[in-house]
Amino acid sequence: MGPNMSALGKQHQAAAAMAPKRAYVTFLAGDGDYWKGVVGLAKGLRRVRAAYPLVVAMLPDVPEEHRRKLRDQGCVVREIEPVYPPESQTQFAMAYYVINYSKLRIWEFVEYERMVYLDADIQVYSNIDHLFDLDKGKFYAVMDCFCEKTWSHTPQYKIDYCQQCPERVSWPEQELGPPPPLYFNAGMFVHEPSLRTAKDLLDALVVTPPTPFAEQDFLNLFFRDVYSPIPPVYNLVLAMLWRHPEKVVLDEVKVVHYCAAGSKPWRYTGKEPNMEREDIKALVAQWWDIYDDERLDYKGAPGGGRRRRRGGGGGPGEAAAAPGPGPGRRRQVLPRAVGCLGAPPVAGRDDGVHPG
């Protein structure tokens, strides 16, 4: 079972007042359009009054124009050196996954005691600052789903087994051996920067053959003994909407991961499989509502950094937090699936997630 996350709201408020060394962090590479995702993420964090800055770990090939856009949105820009896996004939699930090994550099950001990593194609719809107060020494992330075709190389996919619904198909131990360990999606996780861990990661990478899901597979292998699952509301992989609808209540989702093919809001056409769904259309529109909201633009000094708390607000930058509900409560009523996700933790309330 995952960690006890009840009553963490009060804890993170007290911690924020003490100005701890904490930050959200994302990753950017190349001269493509992913900078739009980072801008959307920065504005989304402001909207939910996040108390900590957004650091962007970026490769040298990110053009200055894109860096300026991110600084203008209050992001802390940190250039990093690329990290490459050992040479091999491995075919990655997506060709661009090879650059994602460079995300390992965020363990070198030791000026921060704790960080919450978020992919650039993620949007935060409710405050998640309380994740910084989880017990140290564990690696926190949300379990992934094995049901999409990108998993076709795995035995899980071939036998229709998914850790999201292990009761649906029993793992055949006689044929395949012990069931695989829990596997997380690396689009969102809570980690503690450490030069020792950074060195251990890079040393391990040298002797670890690349696999189709690149750094995600590698991180799962490296942190398998300390991985602690957190509820899916902290990283809704969109495939859950059609693969496991009984487990999704959109009103309770805090973080949406636009990782399904065709779902990147800034590239969305609605033509790819499942992208014509009304819930997907609404989630894409909601991302654009945040991206286009000028009230959420950064109003502080250039270059980001810590800011004074003003009017009870919070978050990277000095924008006023615009009112607005989480996903599932916008202009239209989204299709809902009543399932087993716990309600989002709030101060003073037990969300039913306990250590085990």
PDB file of C-alpha atoms in Angstrom, residues 103-282:
ATOM      1  CA  LYS A 103      16.411  13.626 -16.749  1.00  0.00           C
ATOM      2  CA  LEU A 104      18.806  11.806 -14.414  1.00  0.00           C
ATOM      3  CA  ARG A 105      20.641  15.117 -14.022  1.00  0.00           C
ATOM      4  CA  ILE A 106      17.901  16.434 -11.746  1.00  0.00           C
ATOM      5  CA  TRP A 107      19.386  14.365  -8.917  1.00  0.00           C
ATOM      6  CA  GLU A 108      22.322  16.791  -9.122  1.00  0.00           C
ATOM      7  CA  PHE A 109      20.128  19.753  -8.107  1.00  0.00           C
ATOM      8  CA  VAL A 110      21.281  19.503  -4.500  1.00  0.00           C
ATOM      9  CA  GLU A 111      20.404  23.098  -3.662  1.00  0.00           C
ATOM     10  CA  TYR A 112      16.929  21.603  -3.214  1.00  0.00           C
ATOM     11  CA  GLU A 113      16.157  19.113  -0.473  1.00  0.00           C
ATOM     12  CA  ARG A 114      13.172  17.696  -2.303  1.00  0.00           C
ATOM     13  CA  MET A 115      11.618  18.012  -5.742  1.00  0.00           C
ATOM     14  CA  VAL A 116       8.458  16.890  -7.492  1.00  0.00           C
ATOM     15  CA  TYR A 117       9.168  16.009 -11.106  1.00  0.00           C
ATOM     16  CA  LEU A 118       6.454  16.655 -13.718  1.00  0.00           C
ATOM     17  CA  ASP A 119       6.717  15.957 -17.450  1.00  0.00           C
ATOM     18  CA  ALA A 120       6.083  18.935 -19.733  1.00  0.00           C
ATOM     19  CA  ASP A 121       2.890  17.293 -21.047  1.00  0.00           C
ATOM     20  CA  ILE A 122       1.345  17.327 -17.577  1.00  0.00           C
ATOM     21  CA  GLN A 123      -1.126  19.793 -16.103  1.00  0.00           C
ATOM     22  CA  VAL A 124      -1.812  20.264 -12.394  1.00  0.00           C
ATOM     23  CA  TYR A 125      -5.472  20.930 -11.575  1.00  0.00           C
ATOM     24  CA  SER A 126      -5.335  20.855  -7.760  1.00  0.00           C
ATOM     25  CA  ASN A 127      -2.630  21.830  -5.298  1.00  0.00           C
ATOM     26  CA  ILE A 128      -0.170  18.988  -4.639  1.00  0.00           C
ATOM     27  CA  ASP A 129       2.320  20.780  -2.381  1.00  0.00           C
ATOM     28  CA  HIS A 130       1.620  18.210   0.338  1.00  0.00           C
ATOM     29  CA  LEU A 131       3.613  15.633  -1.642  1.00  0.00           C
ATOM     30  CA  PHE A 132       6.770  17.376  -0.423  1.00  0.00           C
ATOM     31  CA  ASP A 133       5.889  16.254   3.117  1.00  0.00           C
ATOM     32  CA  LEU A 134       5.803  12.527   2.419  1.00  0.00           C
ATOM     33  CA  ASP A 135       8.226  10.455   4.475  1.00  0.00           C
ATOM     34  CA  LYS A 136      11.757  10.604   3.139  1.00  0.00           C
ATOM     35  CA  GLY A 137      13.720   7.642   1.868  1.00  0.00           C
ATOM     36  CA  LYS A 138      11.077   6.410  -0.581  1.00  0.00           C
ATOM     37  CA  PHE A 139      10.482   6.968  -4.283  1.00  0.00           C
ATOM     38  CA  TYR A 140       6.886   8.066  -4.813  1.00  0.00           C
ATOM     39  CA  ALA A 141       5.070   7.727  -8.134  1.00  0.00           C
ATOM     40  CA  VAL A 142       1.846   6.384  -9.666  1.00  0.00           C
ATOM     41  CA  MET A 143       1.581   2.867 -11.066  1.00  0.00           C
ATOM     42  CA  ASP A 144       1.450   2.664 -14.853  1.00  0.00           C
ATOM     43  CA  CYS A 145      -1.032   0.876 -17.119  1.00  0.00           C
ATOM     44  CA  PHE A 146       0.191  -1.918 -19.432  1.00  0.00           C
ATOM     45  CA  CYS A 147      -2.782  -2.011 -21.801  1.00  0.00           C
ATOM     46  CA  GLU A 148      -1.693   0.245 -24.664  1.00  0.00           C
ATOM     47  CA  LYS A 149       0.057  -1.072 -27.781  1.00  0.00           C
ATOM     48  CA  THR A 150       3.334   0.596 -26.807  1.00  0.00           C
ATOM     49  CA  TRP A 151       3.589  -2.239 -24.258  1.00  0.00           C
ATOM     50  CA  SER A 152       3.258  -4.947 -26.924  1.00  0.00           C
ATOM     51  CA  HIS A 153       6.856  -6.079 -26.347  1.00  0.00           C
ATOM     52  CA  THR A 154       6.072  -7.149 -22.764  1.00  0.00           C
ATOM     53  CA  PRO A 155       4.631 -10.392 -21.392  1.00  0.00           C
ATOM     54  CA  GLN A 156       2.103  -8.299 -19.457  1.00  0.00           C
ATOM     55  CA  TYR A 157       0.550  -7.005 -22.672  1.00  0.00           C
ATOM     56  CA  LYS A 158       0.680 -10.387 -24.382  1.00  0.00           C
ATOM     57  CA  ILE A 159      -1.372 -12.099 -21.672  1.00  0.00           C
ATOM     58  CA  ASP A 160      -3.661  -9.084 -21.041  1.00  0.00           C
ATOM     59  CA  TYR A 161      -2.299  -8.574 -17.526  1.00  0.00           C
ATOM     60  CA  CYS A 162      -2.342  -5.102 -15.967  1.00  0.00           C
ATOM     61  CA  GLN A 163      -1.304  -4.118 -12.459  1.00  0.00           C
ATOM     62  CA  GLN A 164      -4.228  -1.667 -12.425  1.00  0.00           C
ATOM     63  CA  CYS A 165      -6.607  -4.658 -12.380  1.00  0.00           C
ATOM     64  CA  PRO A 166      -4.563  -7.709 -11.336  1.00  0.00           C
ATOM     65  CA  GLU A 167      -7.762  -9.575 -10.507  1.00  0.00           C
ATOM     66  CA  ARG A 168      -8.777  -9.551 -14.182  1.00  0.00           C
ATOM     67  CA  VAL A 169      -5.999 -11.884 -15.339  1.00  0.00           C
ATOM     68  CA  SER A 170      -3.979 -13.938 -12.882  1.00  0.00           C
ATOM     69  CA  TRP A 171      -0.236 -13.926 -13.398  1.00  0.00           C
ATOM     70  CA  PRO A 172       0.822 -17.413 -14.661  1.00  0.00           C
ATOM     71  CA  GLU A 173       3.708 -18.127 -12.291  1.00  0.00           C
ATOM     72  CA  GLN A 174       4.278 -21.652 -13.611  1.00  0.00           C
ATOM     73  CA  GLU A 175       4.918 -20.361 -17.130  1.00  0.00           C
ATOM     74  CA  LEU A 176       6.444 -16.923 -16.455  1.00  0.00           C
ATOM     75  CA  GLY A 177       7.825 -17.150 -12.930  1.00  0.00           C
ATOM     76  CA  PRO A 178       7.074 -14.695 -10.109  1.00  0.00           C
ATOM     77  CA  PRO A 179       4.880 -11.704 -10.963  1.00  0.00           C
ATOM     78  CA  PRO A 180       6.761  -8.553 -11.960  1.00  0.00           C
ATOM     79  CA  PRO A 181       7.372  -5.873  -9.332  1.00  0.00           C
ATOM     80  CA  LEU A 182       5.126  -2.836  -9.264  1.00  0.00           C
ATOM     81  CA  TYR A 183       5.997  -0.489 -12.119  1.00  0.00           C
ATOM     82  CA  PHE A 184       5.519   3.285 -12.052  1.00  0.00           C
ATOM     83  CA  ASN A 185       5.031   5.901 -14.734  1.00  0.00           C
ATOM     84  CA  ALA A 186       8.019   8.269 -14.617  1.00  0.00           C
ATOM     85  CA  GLY A 187       6.092  11.302 -15.839  1.00  0.00           C
ATOM     86  CA  MET A 188       5.587  12.361 -12.226  1.00  0.00           C
ATOM     87  CA  PHE A 189       7.556  11.409  -9.136  1.00  0.00           C
ATOM     88  CA  VAL A 190       8.835  12.734  -5.818  1.00  0.00           C
ATOM     89  CA  HIS A 191      12.592  12.530  -5.295  1.00  0.00           C
ATOM     90  CA  GLU A 192      15.411  13.801  -3.096  1.00  0.00           C
ATOM     91  CA  PRO A 193      18.409  15.282  -4.951  1.00  0.00           C
ATOM     92  CA  SER A 194      21.728  13.800  -3.864  1.00  0.00           C
ATOM     93  CA  LEU A 195      25.159  13.779  -5.480  1.00  0.00           C
ATOM     94  CA  ARG A 196      25.690  10.251  -4.240  1.00  0.00           C
ATOM     95  CA  THR A 197      22.437   9.064  -5.792  1.00  0.00           C
ATOM     96  CA  ALA A 198      23.255  10.978  -8.982  1.00  0.00           C
ATOM     97  CA  LYS A 199      26.608   9.183  -9.223  1.00  0.00           C
ATOM     98  CA  ASP A 200      25.031   5.810  -8.478  1.00  0.00           C
ATOM     99  CA  LEU A 201      22.445   6.410 -11.203  1.00  0.00           C
ATOM    100  CA  LEU A 202      25.054   7.271 -13.817  1.00  0.00           C
ATOM    101  CA  ASP A 203      27.301   4.378 -12.764  1.00  0.00           C
ATOM    102  CA  ALA A 204      24.389   1.955 -12.998  1.00  0.00           C
ATOM    103  CA  LEU A 205      23.377   3.317 -16.390  1.00  0.00           C
ATOM    104  CA  VAL A 206      26.765   2.428 -17.868  1.00  0.00           C
ATOM    105  CA  VAL A 207      26.212  -1.272 -17.133  1.00  0.00           C
ATOM    106  CA  THR A 208      22.458  -1.418 -17.765  1.00  0.00           C
ATOM    107  CA  PRO A 209      21.408  -2.280 -21.334  1.00  0.00           C
ATOM    108  CA  PRO A 210      18.778   0.131 -22.689  1.00  0.00           C
ATOM    109  CA  THR A 211      15.191  -1.096 -22.855  1.00  0.00           C
ATOM    110  CA  PRO A 212      12.146   0.158 -24.813  1.00  0.00           C
ATOM    111  CA  PHE A 213      10.895   2.619 -22.197  1.00  0.00           C
ATOM    112  CA  ALA A 214      14.339   4.136 -21.697  1.00  0.00           C
ATOM    113  CA  GLU A 215      14.816   6.075 -18.465  1.00  0.00           C
ATOM    114  CA  GLN A 216      11.429   4.952 -17.124  1.00  0.00           C
ATOM    115  CA  ASP A 217      12.489   1.296 -17.215  1.00  0.00           C
ATOM    116  CA  PHE A 218      15.855   2.260 -15.757  1.00  0.00           C
ATOM    117  CA  LEU A 219      14.363   4.249 -12.867  1.00  0.00           C
ATOM    118  CA  ASN A 220      11.980   1.399 -12.094  1.00  0.00           C
ATOM    119  CA  LEU A 221      14.911  -0.978 -11.901  1.00  0.00           C
ATOM    120  CA  PHE A 222      17.053   1.377  -9.825  1.00  0.00           C
ATOM    121  CA  PHE A 223      14.349   2.317  -7.295  1.00  0.00           C
ATOM    122  CA  ARG A 224      12.458  -0.993  -7.212  1.00  0.00           C
ATOM    123  CA  ASP A 225      13.253  -1.604  -3.526  1.00  0.00           C
ATOM    124  CA  VAL A 226      12.122   1.839  -2.321  1.00  0.00           C
ATOM    125  CA  TYR A 227       9.204   2.512  -4.663  1.00  0.00           C
ATOM    126  CA  SER A 228       6.019   3.471  -2.821  1.00  0.00           C
ATOM    127  CA  PRO A 229       2.853   3.884  -4.943  1.00  0.00           C
ATOM    128  CA  ILE A 230       0.662   6.951  -4.540  1.00  0.00           C
ATOM    129  CA  PRO A 231      -2.956   7.229  -5.764  1.00  0.00           C
ATOM    130  CA  PRO A 232      -3.602   7.585  -9.511  1.00  0.00           C
ATOM    131  CA  VAL A 233      -5.133  11.032  -8.948  1.00  0.00           C
ATOM    132  CA  TYR A 234      -1.549  12.339  -8.926  1.00  0.00           C
ATOM    133  CA  ASN A 235      -0.808  11.215 -12.499  1.00  0.00           C
ATOM    134  CA  LEU A 236      -3.816  10.314 -14.616  1.00  0.00           C
ATOM    135  CA  VAL A 237      -2.446   8.599 -17.707  1.00  0.00           C
ATOM    136  CA  LEU A 238      -5.176   9.284 -20.273  1.00  0.00           C
ATOM    137  CA  ALA A 239      -5.382   5.658 -21.401  1.00  0.00           C
ATOM    138  CA  MET A 240      -6.987   4.939 -18.027  1.00  0.00           C
ATOM    139  CA  LEU A 241     -10.125   6.655 -19.347  1.00  0.00           C
ATOM    140  CA  TRP A 242     -10.770   3.889 -21.882  1.00  0.00           C
ATOM    141  CA  ARG A 243      -8.754   1.008 -20.440  1.00  0.00           C
ATOM    142  CA  HIS A 244      -9.917   1.242 -16.818  1.00  0.00           C
ATOM    143  CA  PRO A 245     -12.853   3.686 -16.729  1.00  0.00           C
ATOM    144  CA  GLU A 246     -14.193   2.086 -13.554  1.00  0.00           C
ATOM    145  CA  LYS A 247     -11.132   3.407 -11.731  1.00  0.00           C
ATOM    146  CA  VAL A 248     -11.416   7.052 -12.776  1.00  0.00           C
ATOM    147  CA  VAL A 249     -13.484   9.821 -11.201  1.00  0.00           C
ATOM    148  CA  LEU A 250     -12.383  12.946 -13.036  1.00  0.00           C
ATOM    149  CA  ASP A 251     -13.683  15.260 -10.325  1.00  0.00           C
ATOM    150  CA  GLU A 252     -11.022  13.856  -7.997  1.00  0.00           C
ATOM    151  CA  VAL A 253      -8.050  13.973 -10.367  1.00  0.00           C
ATOM    152  CA  LYS A 254      -5.281  16.395  -9.392  1.00  0.00           C
ATOM    153  CA  VAL A 255      -2.754  15.817 -12.188  1.00  0.00           C
ATOM    154  CA  VAL A 256      -3.495  14.943 -15.829  1.00  0.00           C
ATOM    155  CA  HIS A 257      -0.786  13.447 -18.041  1.00  0.00           C
ATOM    156  CA  TYR A 258      -1.445  14.154 -21.727  1.00  0.00           C
ATOM    157  CA  CYS A 259       0.748  11.277 -22.870  1.00  0.00           C
ATOM    158  CA  ALA A 260      -1.640   9.337 -25.128  1.00  0.00           C
ATOM    159  CA  ALA A 261      -0.966   9.566 -28.856  1.00  0.00           C
ATOM    160  CA  GLY A 262      -2.543  12.747 -30.202  1.00  0.00           C
ATOM    161  CA  SER A 263      -3.414  14.209 -26.796  1.00  0.00           C
ATOM    162  CA  LYS A 264      -0.772  16.953 -26.499  1.00  0.00           C
ATOM    163  CA  PRO A 265      -3.072  19.996 -26.253  1.00  0.00           C
ATOM    164  CA  TRP A 266      -0.824  22.242 -28.356  1.00  0.00           C
ATOM    165  CA  ARG A 267      -0.843  19.633 -31.170  1.00  0.00           C
ATOM    166  CA  TYR A 268      -4.354  18.272 -30.738  1.00  0.00           C
ATOM    167  CA  THR A 269      -6.387  17.541 -33.885  1.00  0.00           C
ATOM    168  CA  GLY A 270      -8.846  14.963 -32.567  1.00  0.00           C
ATOM    169  CA  LYS A 271      -8.011  12.561 -35.401  1.00  0.00           C
ATOM    170  CA  GLU A 272      -5.996   9.925 -33.513  1.00  0.00           C
ATOM    171  CA  PRO A 273      -7.685   6.924 -31.851  1.00  0.00           C
ATOM    172  CA  ASN A 274      -9.714   7.835 -28.750  1.00  0.00           C
ATOM    173  CA  MET A 275      -9.095  11.545 -29.242  1.00  0.00           C
ATOM    174  CA  GLU A 276     -12.692  12.139 -30.345  1.00  0.00           C
ATOM    175  CA  ARG A 277     -13.957  11.252 -26.853  1.00  0.00           C
ATOM    176  CA  GLU A 278     -15.847  14.019 -25.088  1.00  0.00           C
ATOM    177  CA  ASP A 279     -13.768  13.682 -21.925  1.00  0.00           C
ATOM    178  CA  ILE A 280     -10.556  14.080 -23.928  1.00  0.00           C
ATOM    179  CA  LYS A 281     -11.927  17.113 -25.774  1.00  0.00           C
ATOM    180  CA  ALA A 282     -12.878  18.703 -22.464  1.00  0.00           C
TER     181      ALA A 282
END
